[in-house]
Amino acid sequence: GGDTRLKALLQLMAAAEAGRDVAYFTFGDLALMRDVHELHTFLTDKQVSVGKLYGLLKQYFNVVVRTSHSQRPDVILYGFIYEQISSDPPPEPMAASSPLPDGH
């Protein structure tokens, strides 16, 4: 039981934090497989950190789940994540006068 999309996201976060690959079995649930793959690709392309994602999970719980009057919130978790990341301004580019240390 439980929310399979949340469980998949938590597995991806744990694997990313541990620096490991993950094999997530969806047991024939093609929609789940597609959704997890698409979210993973989106998060990777946007270079979203595990910390940022954790913050979004907390925000989703506080803003959506706590205020929901039913067991199923009106806003779906993955949709919330897509919306929040898509509305974030792009990160500031590093200044050319601040080179990365070269170890010397």
CSV table of C-alpha atoms in Angstrom, one decimal:
chain,number,residue,atom,x,y,z
A,1,GLY,CA,0.0,0.0,0.0
A,2,GLY,CA,0.8,3.6,0.2
A,3,ASP,CA,1.8,6.2,-2.4
A,4,THR,CA,3.9,4.4,-5.0
A,5,ARG,CA,5.1,7.6,-6.6
A,6,LEU,CA,6.2,9.0,-3.3
A,7,LYS,CA,8.0,5.7,-2.5
A,8,ALA,CA,9.8,5.8,-5.9
A,9,LEU,CA,10.8,9.4,-5.3
A,10,LEU,CA,12.2,8.5,-1.9
A,11,GLN,CA,14.2,5.6,-3.4
A,12,LEU,CA,15.7,7.9,-6.0
A,13,MET,CA,16.6,10.5,-3.4
A,14,ALA,CA,18.3,7.9,-1.2
A,15,ALA,CA,20.2,6.4,-4.1
A,16,ALA,CA,21.3,9.9,-5.3
A,17,GLU,CA,22.5,10.8,-1.8
A,18,ALA,CA,24.4,7.5,-1.5
A,19,GLY,CA,25.9,7.8,-5.0
A,20,ARG,CA,24.3,4.6,-6.2
A,21,ASP,CA,22.2,3.5,-9.1
A,22,VAL,CA,18.6,2.3,-8.4
A,23,ALA,CA,16.6,-0.4,-10.1
A,24,TYR,CA,12.9,0.4,-9.3
A,25,PHE,CA,10.5,-2.4,-10.2
A,26,THR,CA,7.0,-1.2,-11.0
A,27,PHE,CA,5.6,-4.7,-11.5
A,28,GLY,CA,3.8,-4.0,-14.7
A,29,ASP,CA,2.4,-0.5,-13.8
A,30,LEU,CA,3.3,1.2,-17.0
A,31,ALA,CA,1.9,4.6,-15.9
A,32,LEU,CA,4.1,4.5,-12.8
A,33,MET,CA,7.2,3.5,-14.8
A,34,ARG,CA,6.6,6.4,-17.2
A,35,ASP,CA,5.9,8.9,-14.5
A,36,VAL,CA,9.0,8.0,-12.4
A,37,HIS,CA,11.2,8.0,-15.5
A,38,GLU,CA,9.9,11.4,-16.7
A,39,LEU,CA,10.3,13.0,-13.3
A,40,HIS,CA,13.8,11.6,-12.9
A,41,THR,CA,14.8,12.9,-16.3
A,42,PHE,CA,13.3,16.3,-15.5
A,43,LEU,CA,15.0,16.6,-12.1
A,44,THR,CA,18.3,15.5,-13.7
A,45,ASP,CA,18.0,18.0,-16.5
A,46,LYS,CA,17.2,20.8,-14.1
A,47,GLN,CA,20.0,19.7,-11.7
A,48,VAL,CA,17.7,19.6,-8.7
A,49,SER,CA,19.6,18.6,-5.6
A,50,VAL,CA,18.3,16.1,-3.0
A,51,GLY,CA,18.2,18.9,-0.5
A,52,LYS,CA,16.0,21.0,-2.8
A,53,LEU,CA,13.7,18.0,-3.4
A,54,TYR,CA,13.4,17.4,0.3
A,55,GLY,CA,12.4,21.0,0.8
A,56,LEU,CA,9.7,20.6,-1.8
A,57,LEU,CA,8.4,17.5,-0.1
A,58,LYS,CA,8.1,19.4,3.2
A,59,GLN,CA,6.5,22.3,1.4
A,60,TYR,CA,4.0,19.9,-0.3
A,61,PHE,CA,3.1,18.4,3.0
A,62,ASN,CA,2.7,21.7,4.7
A,63,VAL,CA,0.9,23.6,1.9
A,64,VAL,CA,-1.1,20.8,0.3
A,65,VAL,CA,-1.5,17.7,2.5
A,66,ARG,CA,-2.2,19.5,5.8
A,67,THR,CA,-4.8,21.8,4.3
A,68,SER,CA,-6.6,19.0,2.3
A,69,HIS,CA,-10.0,18.0,3.6
A,70,SER,CA,-9.8,14.5,2.0
A,71,GLN,CA,-7.4,11.6,2.2
A,72,ARG,CA,-6.3,12.4,-1.4
A,73,PRO,CA,-4.9,15.9,-1.8
A,74,ASP,CA,-6.3,17.9,-4.8
A,75,VAL,CA,-2.7,18.6,-6.0
A,76,ILE,CA,-0.7,15.6,-7.1
A,77,LEU,CA,2.9,15.4,-5.7
A,78,TYR,CA,4.7,15.1,-9.1
A,79,GLY,CA,2.6,17.9,-10.6
A,80,PHE,CA,3.5,20.1,-7.5
A,81,ILE,CA,7.2,19.3,-8.0
A,82,TYR,CA,7.1,20.1,-11.8
A,83,GLU,CA,5.3,23.4,-11.1
A,84,GLN,CA,7.7,24.5,-8.3
A,85,ILE,CA,10.8,23.7,-10.2
A,86,SER,CA,9.5,25.2,-13.5
A,87,SER,CA,8.7,28.4,-11.7
A,88,ASP,CA,12.1,28.7,-10.1
A,89,PRO,CA,14.4,31.4,-11.6
A,90,PRO,CA,17.5,30.0,-13.2
A,91,PRO,CA,20.6,29.9,-11.0
A,92,GLU,CA,23.0,32.8,-11.2
A,93,PRO,CA,26.0,32.1,-13.4
A,94,MET,CA,29.4,32.1,-11.6
A,95,ALA,CA,31.3,35.3,-12.0
A,96,ALA,CA,34.2,35.1,-14.4
A,97,SER,CA,36.5,36.7,-11.8
A,98,SER,CA,35.9,33.8,-9.4
A,99,PRO,CA,37.7,30.8,-10.9
A,100,LEU,CA,37.4,27.4,-9.2
A,101,PRO,CA,40.4,26.4,-7.1
A,102,ASP,CA,42.8,24.2,-9.1
A,103,GLY,CA,44.2,22.4,-6.0
A,104,HIS,CA,47.6,24.3,-5.9
